[in-house]
Structures are given as structure tokens and as C-alpha cells.
CHARMM-style PDB file with segment names, atoms N, HN, CA, C and O in Angstrom:
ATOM      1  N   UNK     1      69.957 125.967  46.502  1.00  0.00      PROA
ATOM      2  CA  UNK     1      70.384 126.554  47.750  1.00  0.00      PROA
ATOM      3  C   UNK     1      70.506 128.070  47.592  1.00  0.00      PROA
ATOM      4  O   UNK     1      71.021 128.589  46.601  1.00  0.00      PROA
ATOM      5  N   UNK     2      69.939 128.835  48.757  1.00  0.00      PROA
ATOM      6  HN  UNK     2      69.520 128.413  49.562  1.00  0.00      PROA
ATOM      7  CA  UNK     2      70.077 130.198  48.554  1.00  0.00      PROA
ATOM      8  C   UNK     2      71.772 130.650  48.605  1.00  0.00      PROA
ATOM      9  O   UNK     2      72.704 129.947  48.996  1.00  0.00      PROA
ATOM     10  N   UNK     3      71.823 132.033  48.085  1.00  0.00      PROA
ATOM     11  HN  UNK     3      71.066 132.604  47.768  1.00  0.00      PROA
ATOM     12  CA  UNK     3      73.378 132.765  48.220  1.00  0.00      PROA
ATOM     13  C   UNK     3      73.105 133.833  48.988  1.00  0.00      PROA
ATOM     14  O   UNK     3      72.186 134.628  49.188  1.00  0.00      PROA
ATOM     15  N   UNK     4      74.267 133.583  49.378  1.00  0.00      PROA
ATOM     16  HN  UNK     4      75.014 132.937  49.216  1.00  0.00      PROA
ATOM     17  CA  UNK     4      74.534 135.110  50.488  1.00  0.00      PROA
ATOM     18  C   UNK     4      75.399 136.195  50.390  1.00  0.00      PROA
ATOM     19  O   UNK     4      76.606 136.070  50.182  1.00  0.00      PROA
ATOM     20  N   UNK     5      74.744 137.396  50.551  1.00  0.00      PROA
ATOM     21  HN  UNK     5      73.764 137.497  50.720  1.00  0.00      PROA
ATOM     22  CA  UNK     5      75.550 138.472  50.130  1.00  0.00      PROA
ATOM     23  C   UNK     5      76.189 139.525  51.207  1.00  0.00      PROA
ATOM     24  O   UNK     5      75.496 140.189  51.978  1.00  0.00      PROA
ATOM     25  N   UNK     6      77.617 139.576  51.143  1.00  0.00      PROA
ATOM     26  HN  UNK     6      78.180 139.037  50.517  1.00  0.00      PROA
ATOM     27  CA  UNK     6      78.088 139.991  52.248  1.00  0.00      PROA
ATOM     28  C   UNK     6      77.820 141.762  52.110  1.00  0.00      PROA
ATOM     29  O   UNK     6      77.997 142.355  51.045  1.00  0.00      PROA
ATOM     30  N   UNK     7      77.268 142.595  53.672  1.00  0.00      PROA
ATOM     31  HN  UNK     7      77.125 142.113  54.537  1.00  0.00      PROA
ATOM     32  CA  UNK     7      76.706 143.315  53.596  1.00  0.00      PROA
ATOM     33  C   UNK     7      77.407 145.061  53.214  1.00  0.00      PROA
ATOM     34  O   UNK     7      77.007 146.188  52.923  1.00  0.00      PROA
ATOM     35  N   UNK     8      78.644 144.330  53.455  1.00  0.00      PROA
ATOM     36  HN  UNK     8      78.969 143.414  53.692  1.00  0.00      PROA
ATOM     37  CA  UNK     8      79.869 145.184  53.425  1.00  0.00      PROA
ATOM     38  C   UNK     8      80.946 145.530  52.232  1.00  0.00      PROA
ATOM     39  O   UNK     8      81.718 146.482  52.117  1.00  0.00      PROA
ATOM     40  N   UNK     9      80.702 144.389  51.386  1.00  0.00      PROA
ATOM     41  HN  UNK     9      80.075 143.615  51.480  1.00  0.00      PROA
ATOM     42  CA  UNK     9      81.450 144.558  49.966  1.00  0.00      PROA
ATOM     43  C   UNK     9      80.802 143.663  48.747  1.00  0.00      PROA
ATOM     44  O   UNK     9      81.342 143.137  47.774  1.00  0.00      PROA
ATOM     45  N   UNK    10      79.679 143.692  49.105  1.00  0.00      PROA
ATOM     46  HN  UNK    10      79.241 144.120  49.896  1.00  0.00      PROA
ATOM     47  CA  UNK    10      79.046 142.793  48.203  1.00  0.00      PROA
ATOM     48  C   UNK    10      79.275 141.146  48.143  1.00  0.00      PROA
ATOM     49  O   UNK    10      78.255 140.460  48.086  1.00  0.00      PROA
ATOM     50  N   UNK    11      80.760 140.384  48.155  1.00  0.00      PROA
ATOM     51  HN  UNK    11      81.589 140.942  48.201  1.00  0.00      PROA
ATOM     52  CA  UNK    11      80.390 139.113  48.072  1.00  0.00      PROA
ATOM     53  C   UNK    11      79.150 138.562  47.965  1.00  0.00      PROA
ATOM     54  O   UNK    11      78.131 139.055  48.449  1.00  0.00      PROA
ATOM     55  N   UNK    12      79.225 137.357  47.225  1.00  0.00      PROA
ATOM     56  HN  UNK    12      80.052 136.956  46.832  1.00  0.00      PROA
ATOM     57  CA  UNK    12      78.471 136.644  46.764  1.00  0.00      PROA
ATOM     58  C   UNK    12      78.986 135.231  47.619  1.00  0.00      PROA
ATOM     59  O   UNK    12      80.151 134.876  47.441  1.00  0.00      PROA
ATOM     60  N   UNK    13      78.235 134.551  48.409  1.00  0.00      PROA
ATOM     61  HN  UNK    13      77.289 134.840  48.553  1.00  0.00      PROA
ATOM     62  CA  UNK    13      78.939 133.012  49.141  1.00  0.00      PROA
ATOM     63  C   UNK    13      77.805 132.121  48.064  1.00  0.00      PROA
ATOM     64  O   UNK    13      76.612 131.997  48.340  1.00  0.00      PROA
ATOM     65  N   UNK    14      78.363 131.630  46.983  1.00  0.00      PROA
ATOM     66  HN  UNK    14      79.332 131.730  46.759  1.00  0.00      PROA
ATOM     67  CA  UNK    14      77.447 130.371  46.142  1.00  0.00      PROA
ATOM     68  C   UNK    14      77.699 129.080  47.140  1.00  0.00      PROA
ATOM     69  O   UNK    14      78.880 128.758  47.273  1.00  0.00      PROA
ATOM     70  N   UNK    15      77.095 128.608  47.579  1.00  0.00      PROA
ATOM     71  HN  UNK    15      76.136 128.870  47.471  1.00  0.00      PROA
ATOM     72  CA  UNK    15      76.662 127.149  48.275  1.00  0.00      PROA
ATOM     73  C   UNK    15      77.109 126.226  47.153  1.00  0.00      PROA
ATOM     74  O   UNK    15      77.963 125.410  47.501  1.00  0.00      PROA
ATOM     75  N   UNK    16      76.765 126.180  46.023  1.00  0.00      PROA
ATOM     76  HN  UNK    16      76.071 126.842  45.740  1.00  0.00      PROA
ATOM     77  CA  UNK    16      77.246 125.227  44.880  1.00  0.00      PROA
ATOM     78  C   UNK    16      78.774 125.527  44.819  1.00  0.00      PROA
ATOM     79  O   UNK    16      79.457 124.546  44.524  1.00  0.00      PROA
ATOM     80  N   UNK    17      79.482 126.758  45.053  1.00  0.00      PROA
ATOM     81  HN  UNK    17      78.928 127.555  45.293  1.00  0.00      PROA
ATOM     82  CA  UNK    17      80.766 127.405  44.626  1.00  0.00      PROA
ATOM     83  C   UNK    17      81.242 126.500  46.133  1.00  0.00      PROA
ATOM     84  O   UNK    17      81.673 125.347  46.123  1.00  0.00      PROA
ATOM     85  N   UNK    18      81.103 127.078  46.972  1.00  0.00      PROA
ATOM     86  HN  UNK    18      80.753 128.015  46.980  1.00  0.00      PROA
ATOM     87  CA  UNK    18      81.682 126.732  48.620  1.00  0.00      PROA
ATOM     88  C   UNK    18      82.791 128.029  48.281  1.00  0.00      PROA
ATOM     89  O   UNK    18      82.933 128.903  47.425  1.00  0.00      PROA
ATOM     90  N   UNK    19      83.497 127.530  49.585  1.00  0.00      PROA
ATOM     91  HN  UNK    19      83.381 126.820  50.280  1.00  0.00      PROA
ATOM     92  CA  UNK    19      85.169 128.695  49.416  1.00  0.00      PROA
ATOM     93  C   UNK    19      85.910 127.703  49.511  1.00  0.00      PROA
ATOM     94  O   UNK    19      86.225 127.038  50.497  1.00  0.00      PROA
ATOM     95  N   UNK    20      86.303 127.580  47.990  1.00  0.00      PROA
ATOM     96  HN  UNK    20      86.046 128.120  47.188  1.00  0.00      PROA
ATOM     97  CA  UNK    20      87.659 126.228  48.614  1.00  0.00      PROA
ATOM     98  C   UNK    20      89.001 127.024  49.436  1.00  0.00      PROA
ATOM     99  O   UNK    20      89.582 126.636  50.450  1.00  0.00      PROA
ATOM    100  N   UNK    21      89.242 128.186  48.669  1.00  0.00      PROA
ATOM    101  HN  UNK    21      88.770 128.501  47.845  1.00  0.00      PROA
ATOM    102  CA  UNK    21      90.348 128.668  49.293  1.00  0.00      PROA
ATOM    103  C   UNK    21      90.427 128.541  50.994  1.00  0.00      PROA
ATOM    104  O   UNK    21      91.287 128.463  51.871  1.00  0.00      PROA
ATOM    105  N   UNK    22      89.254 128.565  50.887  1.00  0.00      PROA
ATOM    106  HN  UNK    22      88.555 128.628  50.174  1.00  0.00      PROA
ATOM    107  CA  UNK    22      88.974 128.512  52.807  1.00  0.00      PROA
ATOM    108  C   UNK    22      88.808 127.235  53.426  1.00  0.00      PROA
ATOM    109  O   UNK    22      88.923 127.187  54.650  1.00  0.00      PROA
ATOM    110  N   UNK    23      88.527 126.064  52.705  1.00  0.00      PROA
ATOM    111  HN  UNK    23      88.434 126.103  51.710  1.00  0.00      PROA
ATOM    112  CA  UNK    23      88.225 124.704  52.856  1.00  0.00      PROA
ATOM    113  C   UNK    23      86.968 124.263  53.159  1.00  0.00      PROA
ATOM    114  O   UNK    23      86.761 123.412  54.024  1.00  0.00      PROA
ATOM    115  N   UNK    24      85.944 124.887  52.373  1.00  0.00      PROA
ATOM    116  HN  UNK    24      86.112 125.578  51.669  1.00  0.00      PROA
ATOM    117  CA  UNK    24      84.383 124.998  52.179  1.00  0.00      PROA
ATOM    118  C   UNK    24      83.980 124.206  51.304  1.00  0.00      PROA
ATOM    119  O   UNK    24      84.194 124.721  50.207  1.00  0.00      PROA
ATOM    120  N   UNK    25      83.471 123.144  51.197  1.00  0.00      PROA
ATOM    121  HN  UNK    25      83.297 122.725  52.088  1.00  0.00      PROA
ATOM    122  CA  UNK    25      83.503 122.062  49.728  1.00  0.00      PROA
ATOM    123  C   UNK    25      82.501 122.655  49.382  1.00  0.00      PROA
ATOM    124  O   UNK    25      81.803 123.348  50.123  1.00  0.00      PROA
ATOM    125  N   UNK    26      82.277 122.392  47.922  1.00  0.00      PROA
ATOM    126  HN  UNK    26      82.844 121.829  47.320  1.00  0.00      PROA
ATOM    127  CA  UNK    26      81.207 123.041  47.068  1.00  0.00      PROA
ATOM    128  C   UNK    26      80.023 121.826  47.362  1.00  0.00      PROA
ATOM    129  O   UNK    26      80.130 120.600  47.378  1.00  0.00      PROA
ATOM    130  N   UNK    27      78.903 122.692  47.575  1.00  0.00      PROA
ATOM    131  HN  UNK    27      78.817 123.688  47.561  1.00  0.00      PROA
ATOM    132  CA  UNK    27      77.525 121.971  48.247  1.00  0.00      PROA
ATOM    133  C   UNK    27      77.179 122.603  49.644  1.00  0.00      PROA
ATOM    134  O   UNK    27      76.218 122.309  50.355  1.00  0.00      PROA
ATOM    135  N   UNK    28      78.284 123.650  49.922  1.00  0.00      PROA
ATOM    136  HN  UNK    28      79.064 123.889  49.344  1.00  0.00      PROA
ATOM    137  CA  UNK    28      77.820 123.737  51.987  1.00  0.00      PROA
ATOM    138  C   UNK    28      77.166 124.860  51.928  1.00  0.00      PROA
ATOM    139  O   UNK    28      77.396 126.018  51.582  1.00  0.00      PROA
ATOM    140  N   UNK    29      75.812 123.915  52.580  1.00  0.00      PROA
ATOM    141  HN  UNK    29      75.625 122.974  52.861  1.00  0.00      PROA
ATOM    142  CA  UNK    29      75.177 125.664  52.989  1.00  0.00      PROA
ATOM    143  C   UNK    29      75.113 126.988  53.403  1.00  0.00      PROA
ATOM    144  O   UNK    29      76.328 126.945  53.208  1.00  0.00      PROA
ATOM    145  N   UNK    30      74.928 127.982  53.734  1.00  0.00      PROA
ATOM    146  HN  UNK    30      73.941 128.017  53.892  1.00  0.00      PROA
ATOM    147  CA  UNK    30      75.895 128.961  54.213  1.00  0.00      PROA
ATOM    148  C   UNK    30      75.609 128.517  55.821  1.00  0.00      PROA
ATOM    149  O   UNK    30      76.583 128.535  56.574  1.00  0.00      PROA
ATOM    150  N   UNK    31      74.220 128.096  56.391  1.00  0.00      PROA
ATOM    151  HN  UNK    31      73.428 128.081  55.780  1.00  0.00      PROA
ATOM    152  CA  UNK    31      74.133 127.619  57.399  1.00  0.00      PROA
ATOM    153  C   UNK    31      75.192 126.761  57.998  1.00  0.00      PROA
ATOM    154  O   UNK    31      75.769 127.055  59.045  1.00  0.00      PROA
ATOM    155  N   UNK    32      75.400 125.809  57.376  1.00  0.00      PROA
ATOM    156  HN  UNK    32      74.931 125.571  56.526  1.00  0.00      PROA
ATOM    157  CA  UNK    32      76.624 125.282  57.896  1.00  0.00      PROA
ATOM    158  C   UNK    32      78.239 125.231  57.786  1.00  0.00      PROA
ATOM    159  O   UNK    32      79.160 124.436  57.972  1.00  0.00      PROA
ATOM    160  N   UNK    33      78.014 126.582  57.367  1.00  0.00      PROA
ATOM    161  HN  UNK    33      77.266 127.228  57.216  1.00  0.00      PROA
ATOM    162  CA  UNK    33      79.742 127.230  57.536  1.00  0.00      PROA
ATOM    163  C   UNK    33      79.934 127.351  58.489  1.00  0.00      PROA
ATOM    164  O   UNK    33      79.115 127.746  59.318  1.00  0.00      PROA
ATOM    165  N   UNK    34      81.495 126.944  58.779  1.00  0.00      PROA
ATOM    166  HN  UNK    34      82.160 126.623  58.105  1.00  0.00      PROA
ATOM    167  CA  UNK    34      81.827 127.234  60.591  1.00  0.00      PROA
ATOM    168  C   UNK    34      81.503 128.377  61.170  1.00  0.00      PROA
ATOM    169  O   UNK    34      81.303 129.279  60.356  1.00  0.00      PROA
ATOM    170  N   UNK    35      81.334 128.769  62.679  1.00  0.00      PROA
ATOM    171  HN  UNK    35      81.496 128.036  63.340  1.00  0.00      PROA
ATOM    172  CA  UNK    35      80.767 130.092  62.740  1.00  0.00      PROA
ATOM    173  C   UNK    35      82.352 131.415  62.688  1.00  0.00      PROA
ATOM    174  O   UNK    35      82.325 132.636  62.538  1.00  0.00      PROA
ATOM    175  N   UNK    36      83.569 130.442  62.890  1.00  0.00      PROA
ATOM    176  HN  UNK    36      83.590 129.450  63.011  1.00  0.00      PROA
ATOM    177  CA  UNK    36      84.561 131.448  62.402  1.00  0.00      PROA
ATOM    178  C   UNK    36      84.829 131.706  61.182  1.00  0.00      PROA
ATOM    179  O   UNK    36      85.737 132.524  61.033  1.00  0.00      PROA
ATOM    180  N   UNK    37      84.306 131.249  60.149  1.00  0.00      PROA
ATOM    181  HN  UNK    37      83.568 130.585  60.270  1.00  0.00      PROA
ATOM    182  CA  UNK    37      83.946 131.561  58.604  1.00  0.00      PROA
ATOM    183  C   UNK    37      84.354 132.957  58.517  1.00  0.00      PROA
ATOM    184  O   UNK    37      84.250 133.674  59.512  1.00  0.00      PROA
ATOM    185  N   UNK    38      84.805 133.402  57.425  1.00  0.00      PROA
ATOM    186  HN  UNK    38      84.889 132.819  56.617  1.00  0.00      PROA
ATOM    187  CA  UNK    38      84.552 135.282  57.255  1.00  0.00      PROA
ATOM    188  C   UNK    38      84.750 135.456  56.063  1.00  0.00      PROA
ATOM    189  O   UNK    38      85.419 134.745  55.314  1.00  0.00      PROA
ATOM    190  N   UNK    39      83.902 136.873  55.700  1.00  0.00      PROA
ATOM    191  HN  UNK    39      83.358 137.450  56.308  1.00  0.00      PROA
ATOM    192  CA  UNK    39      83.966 136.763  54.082  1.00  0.00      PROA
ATOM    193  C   UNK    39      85.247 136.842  53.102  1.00  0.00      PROA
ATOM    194  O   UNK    39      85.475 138.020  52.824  1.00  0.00      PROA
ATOM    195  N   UNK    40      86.164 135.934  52.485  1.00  0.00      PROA
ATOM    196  HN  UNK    40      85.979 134.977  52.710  1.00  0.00      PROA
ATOM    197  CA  UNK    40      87.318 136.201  51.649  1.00  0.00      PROA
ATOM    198  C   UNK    40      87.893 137.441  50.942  1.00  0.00      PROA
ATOM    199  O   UNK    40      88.992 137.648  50.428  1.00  0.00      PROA
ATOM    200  N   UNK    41      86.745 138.228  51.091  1.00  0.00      PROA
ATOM    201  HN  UNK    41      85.852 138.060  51.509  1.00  0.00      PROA
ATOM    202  CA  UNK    41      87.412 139.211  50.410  1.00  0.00      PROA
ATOM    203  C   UNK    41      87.380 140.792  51.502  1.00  0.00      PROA
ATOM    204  O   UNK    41      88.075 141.727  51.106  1.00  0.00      PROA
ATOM    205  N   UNK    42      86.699 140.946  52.598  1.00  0.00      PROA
ATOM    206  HN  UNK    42      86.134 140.186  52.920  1.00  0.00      PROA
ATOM    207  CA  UNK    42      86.433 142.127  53.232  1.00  0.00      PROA
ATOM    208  C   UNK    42      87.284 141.391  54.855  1.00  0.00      PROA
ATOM    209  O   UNK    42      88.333 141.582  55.470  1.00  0.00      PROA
ATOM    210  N   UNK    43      86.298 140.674  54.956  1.00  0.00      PROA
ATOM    211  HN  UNK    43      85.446 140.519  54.457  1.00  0.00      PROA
ATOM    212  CA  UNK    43      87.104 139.720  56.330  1.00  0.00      PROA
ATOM    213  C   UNK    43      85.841 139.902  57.238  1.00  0.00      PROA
ATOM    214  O   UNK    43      86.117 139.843  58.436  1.00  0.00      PROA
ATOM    215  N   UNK    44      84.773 140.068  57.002  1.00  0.00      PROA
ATOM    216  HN  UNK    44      84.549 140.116  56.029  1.00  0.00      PROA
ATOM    217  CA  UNK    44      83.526 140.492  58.138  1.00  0.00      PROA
ATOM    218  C   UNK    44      83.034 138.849  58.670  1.00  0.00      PROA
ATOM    219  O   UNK    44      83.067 137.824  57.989  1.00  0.00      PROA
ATOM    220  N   UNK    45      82.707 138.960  59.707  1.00  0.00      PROA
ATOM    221  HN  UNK    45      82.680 139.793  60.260  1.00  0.00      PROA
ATOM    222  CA  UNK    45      82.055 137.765  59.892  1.00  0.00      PROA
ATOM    223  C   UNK    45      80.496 137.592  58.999  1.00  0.00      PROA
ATOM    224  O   UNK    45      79.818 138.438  58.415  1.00  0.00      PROA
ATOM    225  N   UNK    46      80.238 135.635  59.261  1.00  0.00      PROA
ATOM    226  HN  UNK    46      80.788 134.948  59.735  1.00  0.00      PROA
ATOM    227  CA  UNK    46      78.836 135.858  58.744  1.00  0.00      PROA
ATOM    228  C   UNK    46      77.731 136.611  59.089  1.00  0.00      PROA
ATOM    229  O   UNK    46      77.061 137.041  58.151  1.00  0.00      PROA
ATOM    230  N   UNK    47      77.427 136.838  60.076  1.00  0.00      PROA
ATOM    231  HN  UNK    47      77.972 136.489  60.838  1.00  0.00      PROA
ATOM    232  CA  UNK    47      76.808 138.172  60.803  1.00  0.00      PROA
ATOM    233  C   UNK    47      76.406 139.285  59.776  1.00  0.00      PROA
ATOM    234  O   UNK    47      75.282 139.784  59.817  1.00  0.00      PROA
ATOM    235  N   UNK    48      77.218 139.613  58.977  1.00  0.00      PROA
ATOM    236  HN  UNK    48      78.131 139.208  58.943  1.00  0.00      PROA
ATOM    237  CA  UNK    48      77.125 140.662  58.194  1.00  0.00      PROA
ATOM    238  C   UNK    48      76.173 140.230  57.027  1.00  0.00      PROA
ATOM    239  O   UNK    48      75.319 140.959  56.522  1.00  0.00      PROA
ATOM    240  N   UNK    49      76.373 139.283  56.770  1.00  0.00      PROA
ATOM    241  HN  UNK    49      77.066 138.691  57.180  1.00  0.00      PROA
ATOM    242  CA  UNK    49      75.451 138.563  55.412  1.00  0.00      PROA
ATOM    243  C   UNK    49      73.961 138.510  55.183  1.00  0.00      PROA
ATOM    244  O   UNK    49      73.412 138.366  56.275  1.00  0.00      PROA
ATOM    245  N   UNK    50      73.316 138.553  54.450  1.00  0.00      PROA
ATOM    246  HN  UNK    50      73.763 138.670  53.563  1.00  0.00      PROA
ATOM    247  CA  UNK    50      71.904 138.186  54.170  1.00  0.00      PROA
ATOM    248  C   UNK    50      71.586 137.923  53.275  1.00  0.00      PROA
ATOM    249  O   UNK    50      72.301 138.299  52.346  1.00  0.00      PROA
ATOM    250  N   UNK    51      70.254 137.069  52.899  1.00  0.00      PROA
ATOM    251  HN  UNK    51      69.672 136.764  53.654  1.00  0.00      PROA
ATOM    252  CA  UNK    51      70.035 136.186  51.522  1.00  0.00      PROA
ATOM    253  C   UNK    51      70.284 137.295  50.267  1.00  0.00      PROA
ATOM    254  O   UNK    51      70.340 138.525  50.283  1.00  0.00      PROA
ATOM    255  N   UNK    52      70.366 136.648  49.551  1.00  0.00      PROA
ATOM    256  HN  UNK    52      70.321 135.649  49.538  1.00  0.00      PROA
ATOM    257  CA  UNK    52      70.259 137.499  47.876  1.00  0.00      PROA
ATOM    258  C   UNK    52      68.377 137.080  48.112  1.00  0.00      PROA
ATOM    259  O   UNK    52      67.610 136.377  48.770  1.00  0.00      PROA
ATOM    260  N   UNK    53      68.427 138.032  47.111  1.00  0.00      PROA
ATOM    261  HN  UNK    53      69.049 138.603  46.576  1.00  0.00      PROA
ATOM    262  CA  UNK    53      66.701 138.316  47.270  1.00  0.00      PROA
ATOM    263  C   UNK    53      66.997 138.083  45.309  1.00  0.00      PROA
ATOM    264  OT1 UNK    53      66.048 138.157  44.528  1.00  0.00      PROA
TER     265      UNK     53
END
């Protein structure tokens, strides 16, 4: 599964990792993160994100 990198502080969202802190089980795509999701560490929505290349 691809990772996504938030565009604003770097995060990394691993699909294998999930965000448990957030209640993301490890396996969820970033596609199917809720769309109120936001990145744990900056607070941006997914919007901001794009694949790791």
C-alpha cells in the first residue's frame, strides 16, 4: 500500500502503521480514512497529502 506524506510537516501516514492514536487500524488505506481524518502531528486535513514517490 502506498504512504502519504503530509504537505505541511512532512508526516508520513503508513497504511500498514494506521493512526491508532486516532482509531485507524493498521491495514487502512489512506483512501479510506474518514474524510475528517487530519494529520496527528500539524492538524491539516487530508487534502494536504500526496503519495510518497
Amino acid at each position: 500500500m502506498k504512504k502519504w506524506r503530509c504537505k505541511v510537516c512532512a508526516y508520513v501516514y503508513d497504511p500498514a502503521v494506521g493512526d491508532p492514536d486516532s482509531g485507524v487500524a493498521p491495514g487502512t488505506p489512506f483512501e479510506k480514512l474518514p474524510e475528517d481524518w487530519y494529520c496527528p502531528l500539524c492538524g491539516v486535513g487530508k487534502e494536504d497529502f500526496e503519495p510518497e514517490t
